Short mmCIF file of C-alpha atoms and ligand atoms in Angstrom, two decimals:
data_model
loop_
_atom_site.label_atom_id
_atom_site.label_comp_id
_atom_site.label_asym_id
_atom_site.label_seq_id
_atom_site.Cartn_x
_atom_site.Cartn_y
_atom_site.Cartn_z
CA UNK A 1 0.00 0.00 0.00
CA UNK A 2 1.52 3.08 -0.85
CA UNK A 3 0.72 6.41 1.19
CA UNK A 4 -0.20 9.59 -1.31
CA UNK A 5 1.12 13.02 0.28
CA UNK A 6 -1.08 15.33 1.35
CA UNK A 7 -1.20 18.25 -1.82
CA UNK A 8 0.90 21.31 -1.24
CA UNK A 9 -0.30 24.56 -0.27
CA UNK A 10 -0.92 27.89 -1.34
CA UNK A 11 0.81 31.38 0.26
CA UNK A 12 -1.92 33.64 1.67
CA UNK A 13 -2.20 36.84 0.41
CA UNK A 14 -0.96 38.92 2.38
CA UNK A 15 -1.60 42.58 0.36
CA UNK A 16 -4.09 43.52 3.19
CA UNK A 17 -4.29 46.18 6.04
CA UNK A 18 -7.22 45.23 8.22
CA UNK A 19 -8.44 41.87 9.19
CA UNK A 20 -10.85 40.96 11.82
CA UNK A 21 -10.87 37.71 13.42
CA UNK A 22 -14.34 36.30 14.37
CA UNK A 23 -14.92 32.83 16.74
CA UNK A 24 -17.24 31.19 19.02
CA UNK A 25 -15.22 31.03 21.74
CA UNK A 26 -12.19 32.92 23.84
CA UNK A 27 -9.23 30.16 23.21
CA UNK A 28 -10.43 29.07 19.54
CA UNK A 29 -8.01 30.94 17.83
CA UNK A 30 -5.09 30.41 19.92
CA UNK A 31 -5.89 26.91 18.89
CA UNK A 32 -4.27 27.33 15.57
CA UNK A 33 -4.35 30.95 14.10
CA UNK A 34 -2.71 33.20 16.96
CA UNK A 35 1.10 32.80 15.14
CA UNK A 36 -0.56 34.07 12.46
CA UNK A 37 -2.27 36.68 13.78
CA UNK A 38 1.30 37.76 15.66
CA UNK A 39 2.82 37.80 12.07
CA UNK A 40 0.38 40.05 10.79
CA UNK A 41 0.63 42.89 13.31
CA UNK A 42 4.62 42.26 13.08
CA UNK A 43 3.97 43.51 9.30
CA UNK A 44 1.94 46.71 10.65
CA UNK A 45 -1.18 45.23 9.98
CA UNK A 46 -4.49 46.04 11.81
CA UNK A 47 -5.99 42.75 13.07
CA UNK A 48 -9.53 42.91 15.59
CA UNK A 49 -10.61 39.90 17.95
CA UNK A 50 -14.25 39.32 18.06
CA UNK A 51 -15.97 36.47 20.60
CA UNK A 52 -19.60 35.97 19.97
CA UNK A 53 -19.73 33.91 23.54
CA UNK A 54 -17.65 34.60 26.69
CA UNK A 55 -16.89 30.95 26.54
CA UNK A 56 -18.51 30.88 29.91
CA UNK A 57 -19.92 27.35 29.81
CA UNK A 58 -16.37 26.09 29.28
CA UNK A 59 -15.33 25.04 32.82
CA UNK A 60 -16.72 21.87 34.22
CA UNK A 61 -16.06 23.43 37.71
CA UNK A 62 -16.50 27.10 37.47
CA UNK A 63 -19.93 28.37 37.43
CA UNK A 64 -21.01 30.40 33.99
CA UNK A 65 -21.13 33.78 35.76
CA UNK A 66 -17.56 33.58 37.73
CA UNK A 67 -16.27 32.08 34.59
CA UNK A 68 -17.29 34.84 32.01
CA UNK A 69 -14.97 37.12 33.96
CA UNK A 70 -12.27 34.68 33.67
CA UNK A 71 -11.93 34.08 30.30
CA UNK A 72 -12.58 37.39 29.15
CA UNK A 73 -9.21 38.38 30.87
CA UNK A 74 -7.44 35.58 29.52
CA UNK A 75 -8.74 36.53 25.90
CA UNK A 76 -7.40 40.06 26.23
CA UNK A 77 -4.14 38.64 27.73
CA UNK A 78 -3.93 36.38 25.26
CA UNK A 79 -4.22 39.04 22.60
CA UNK A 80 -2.13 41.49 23.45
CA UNK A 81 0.53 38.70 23.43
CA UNK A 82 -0.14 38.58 19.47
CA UNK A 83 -0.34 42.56 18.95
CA UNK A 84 -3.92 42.90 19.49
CA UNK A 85 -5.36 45.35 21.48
CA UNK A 86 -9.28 45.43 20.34
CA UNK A 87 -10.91 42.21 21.70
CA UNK A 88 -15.30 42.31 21.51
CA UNK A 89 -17.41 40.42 23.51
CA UNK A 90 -20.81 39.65 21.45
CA UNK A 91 -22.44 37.99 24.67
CA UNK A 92 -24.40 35.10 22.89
CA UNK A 93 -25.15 31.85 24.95
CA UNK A 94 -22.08 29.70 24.83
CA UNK A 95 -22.78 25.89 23.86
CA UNK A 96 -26.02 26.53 22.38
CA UNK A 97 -25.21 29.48 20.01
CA UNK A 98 -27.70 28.80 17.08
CA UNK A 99 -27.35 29.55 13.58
CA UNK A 100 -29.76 32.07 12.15
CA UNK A 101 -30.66 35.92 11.14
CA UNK A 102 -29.97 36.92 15.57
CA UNK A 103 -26.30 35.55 14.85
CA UNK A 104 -25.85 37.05 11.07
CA UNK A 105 -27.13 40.28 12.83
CA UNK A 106 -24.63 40.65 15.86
CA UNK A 107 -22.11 39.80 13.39
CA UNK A 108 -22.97 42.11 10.47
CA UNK A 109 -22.93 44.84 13.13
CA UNK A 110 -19.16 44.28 13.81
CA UNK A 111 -18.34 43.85 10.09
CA UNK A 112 -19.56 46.99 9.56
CA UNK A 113 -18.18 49.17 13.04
CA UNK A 114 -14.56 47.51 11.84
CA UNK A 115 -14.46 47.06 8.11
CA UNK A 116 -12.15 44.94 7.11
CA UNK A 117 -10.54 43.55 4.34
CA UNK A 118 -10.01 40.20 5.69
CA UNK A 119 -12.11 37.86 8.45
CA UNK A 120 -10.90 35.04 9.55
CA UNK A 121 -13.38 32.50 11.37
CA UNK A 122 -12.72 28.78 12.41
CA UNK A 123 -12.95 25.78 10.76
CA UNK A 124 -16.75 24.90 10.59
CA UNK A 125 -17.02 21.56 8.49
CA UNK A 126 -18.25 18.52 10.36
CA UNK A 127 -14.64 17.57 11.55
CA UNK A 128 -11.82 18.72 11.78
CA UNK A 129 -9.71 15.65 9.46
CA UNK A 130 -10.56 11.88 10.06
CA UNK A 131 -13.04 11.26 12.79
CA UNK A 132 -12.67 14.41 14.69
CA UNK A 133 -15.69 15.89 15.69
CA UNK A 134 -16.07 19.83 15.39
CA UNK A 135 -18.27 21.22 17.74
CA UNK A 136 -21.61 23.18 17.25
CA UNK A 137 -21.32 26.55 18.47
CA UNK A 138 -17.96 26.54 15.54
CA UNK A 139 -20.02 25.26 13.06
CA UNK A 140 -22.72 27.67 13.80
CA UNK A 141 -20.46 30.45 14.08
CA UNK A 142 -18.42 29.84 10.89
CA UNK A 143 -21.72 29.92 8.31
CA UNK A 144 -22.96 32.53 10.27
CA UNK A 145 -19.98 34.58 9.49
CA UNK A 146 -19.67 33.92 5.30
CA UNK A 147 -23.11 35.31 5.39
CA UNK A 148 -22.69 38.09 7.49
CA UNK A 149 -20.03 39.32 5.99
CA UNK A 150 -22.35 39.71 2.84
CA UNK A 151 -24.97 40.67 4.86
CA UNK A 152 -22.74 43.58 6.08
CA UNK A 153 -22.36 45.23 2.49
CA UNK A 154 -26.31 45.29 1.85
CA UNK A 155 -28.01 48.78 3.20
CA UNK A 156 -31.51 46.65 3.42
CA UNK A 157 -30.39 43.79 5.57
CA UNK A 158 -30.50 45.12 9.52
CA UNK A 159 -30.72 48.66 8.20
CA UNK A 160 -31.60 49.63 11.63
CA UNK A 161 -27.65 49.32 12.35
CA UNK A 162 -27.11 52.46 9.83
CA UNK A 163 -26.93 56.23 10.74
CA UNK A 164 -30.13 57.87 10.51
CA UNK A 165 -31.88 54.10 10.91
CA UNK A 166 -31.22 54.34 14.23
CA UNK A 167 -27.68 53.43 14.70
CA UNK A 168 -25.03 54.75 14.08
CA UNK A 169 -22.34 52.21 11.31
CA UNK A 170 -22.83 52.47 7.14
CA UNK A 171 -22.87 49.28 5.08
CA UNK A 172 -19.74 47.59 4.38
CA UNK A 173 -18.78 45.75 1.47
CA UNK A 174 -15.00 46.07 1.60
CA UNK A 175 -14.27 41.96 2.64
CA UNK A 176 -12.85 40.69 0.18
CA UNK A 177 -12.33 37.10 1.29
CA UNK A 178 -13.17 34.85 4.97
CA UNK A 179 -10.25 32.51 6.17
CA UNK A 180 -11.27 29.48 8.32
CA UNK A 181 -8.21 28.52 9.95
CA UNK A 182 -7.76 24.39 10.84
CA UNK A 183 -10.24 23.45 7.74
CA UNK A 184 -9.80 19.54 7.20
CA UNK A 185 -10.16 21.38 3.07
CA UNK A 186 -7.39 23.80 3.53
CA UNK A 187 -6.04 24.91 0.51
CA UNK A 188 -4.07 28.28 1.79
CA UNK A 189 -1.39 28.61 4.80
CA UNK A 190 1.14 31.03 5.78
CA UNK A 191 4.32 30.52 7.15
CA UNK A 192 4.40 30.21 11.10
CA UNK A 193 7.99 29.81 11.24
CA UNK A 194 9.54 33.26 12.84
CA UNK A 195 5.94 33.97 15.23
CA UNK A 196 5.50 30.19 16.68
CA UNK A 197 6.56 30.78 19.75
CA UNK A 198 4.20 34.07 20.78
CA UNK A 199 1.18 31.48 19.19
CA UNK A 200 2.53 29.56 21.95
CA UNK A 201 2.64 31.91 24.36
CA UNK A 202 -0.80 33.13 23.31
CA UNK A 203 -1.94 29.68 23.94
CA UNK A 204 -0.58 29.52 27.68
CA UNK A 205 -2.31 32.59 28.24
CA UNK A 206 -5.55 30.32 28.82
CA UNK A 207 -4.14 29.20 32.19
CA UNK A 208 -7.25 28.69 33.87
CA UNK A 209 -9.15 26.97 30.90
CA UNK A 210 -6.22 24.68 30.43
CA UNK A 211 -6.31 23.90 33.95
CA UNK A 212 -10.32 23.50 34.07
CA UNK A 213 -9.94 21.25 31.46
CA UNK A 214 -7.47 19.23 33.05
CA UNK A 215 -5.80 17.35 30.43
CA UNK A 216 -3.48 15.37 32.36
CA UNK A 217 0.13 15.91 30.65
CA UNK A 218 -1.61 17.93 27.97
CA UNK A 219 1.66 20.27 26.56
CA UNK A 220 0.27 23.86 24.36
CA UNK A 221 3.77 23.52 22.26
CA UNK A 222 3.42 19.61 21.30
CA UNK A 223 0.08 20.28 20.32
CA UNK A 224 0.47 23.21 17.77
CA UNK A 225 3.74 21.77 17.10
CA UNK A 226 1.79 18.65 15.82
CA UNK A 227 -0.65 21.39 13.33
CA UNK A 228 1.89 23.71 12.64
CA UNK A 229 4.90 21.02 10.83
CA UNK A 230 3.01 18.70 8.98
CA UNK A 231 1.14 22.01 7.48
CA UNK A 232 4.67 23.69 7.03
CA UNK A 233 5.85 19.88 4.81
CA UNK A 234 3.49 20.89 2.22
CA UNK A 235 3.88 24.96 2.28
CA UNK A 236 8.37 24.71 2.35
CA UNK A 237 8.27 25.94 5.75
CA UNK A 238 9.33 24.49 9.39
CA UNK A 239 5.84 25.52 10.53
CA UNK A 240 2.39 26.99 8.77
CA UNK A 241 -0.96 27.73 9.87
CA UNK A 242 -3.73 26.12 7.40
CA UNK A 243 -6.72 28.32 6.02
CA UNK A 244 -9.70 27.21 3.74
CA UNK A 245 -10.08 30.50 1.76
CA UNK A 246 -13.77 31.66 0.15
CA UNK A 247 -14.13 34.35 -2.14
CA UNK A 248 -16.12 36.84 -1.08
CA UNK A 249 -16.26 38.72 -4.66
CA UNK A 250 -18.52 37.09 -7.79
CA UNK A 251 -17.21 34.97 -10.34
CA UNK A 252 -13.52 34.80 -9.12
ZN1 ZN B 301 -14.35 26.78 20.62
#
């Protein structure tokens, strides 16, 4: 039987100046993107945090309304390690965030405050590669995001968010493409190599999650390590973050 390599990857593009990252959850994107994230603001780049949940239903032993508090500090720690300094808190229900026009709504609202050229999301296919589950809020959360971000550039969708509507944003249509990082159907990564270790650091940040989750033996380097080389084999790098890239223009 003869193994087939996995096929090689594309460079992002990286002719950008604003990219906001949306998730589920504080910790998601430490779980794969955050050396990315610290390479972009290392180029001067803009890059915003948004967390639709305060992840507050994340540890088995903490109680939802100590724990918000929690990981909301950990998030902005965890940031700032990366070179981001604007980190939103959406505060939908974590665990049973449900995909639908109240999620595209919340969402559209920060597309349009931040504008960006770029959003990145999370993986939201049914796994993520073999028989690993993804979970539902991510799922959720990812197809709630490709159609925000459209939703974002129309003046009749949740025109109450525009000045003289009754808030106070105007409709943006300036994203050119959505990102999800960890996509078992990447076809994009960039090169990890010279940020790894603040991804790492970023990850460690989430002290008290870690420990909540108590993973006995459970090591934040080993595990992006075990992402970020295989994806750097088929980009020519020593480590890579993977993307699944969509379009957000027509016919291209
Ligand atoms: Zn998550």
């Amino acid at each position: 039987m003869t193994e087939t390599a996995p096929p090689p990857l594309t460079p992002l593009d990286e002719a950008w100046e604003r990219a906001l990252c949306i998730v589920a959850h504080p910790d998601d994107l430490e779980f794969g993107a955050a050396a990315a994230v610290a390479r972009w603001t290392g180029q001067g780049k803009w890059v915003g945090y948004v967390m639709i949940t305060s992840g507050e239903a994340g540890i088995d032993g903490l109680h939802p309304q100590e724990c918000r508090a929690v990981r909301e500090a950990e998030q902005v720690a965890s940031a700032q390690v990366v070179g981001v300094d604007t980190v939103d808190f959406l505060g939908l229900p974590d665990g049973v965030l449900e995909y639908g026009v109240d999620l595209r709504r919340a969402i559209a609202a920060t597309v349009r405050r931040h504008r960006p050229e770029i959003v990145v999301t999370g993986n939201f296919r049914d796994t993520f590669g073999g028989r690993s589950l993804n979970q539902a809020d991510h799922i959720a959360a990812g197809r709630a995001v490709l159609d925000a971000v459209r939703d974002a550039g129309n003046r009749w969708v949740f025109g109450e968010q525009l000045t003289g509507q009754g808030g106070d944003l105007e409709p943006w249509g300036g994203v050119r493409e959505v990102w999800a990082f960890g996509s078992p159907d990447a076809t994009h990564a960039v090169d990890t190599t010279a940020t790894f270790d603040a991804g790492v650091a970023s990850l460690e940040a989430h002290a008290a999650y870690i420990e909540g989750r108590g993973w006995e033996g459970w090591d934040p380097r080993e595990f992006l390590e075990g992402i970020a080389r295989p994806t750097g084999q088929r980009l020519g790098t020593a480590y890579a973050a993977p993307f699944e890239v969509f379009s957000m223009g027509w016919g291209d």
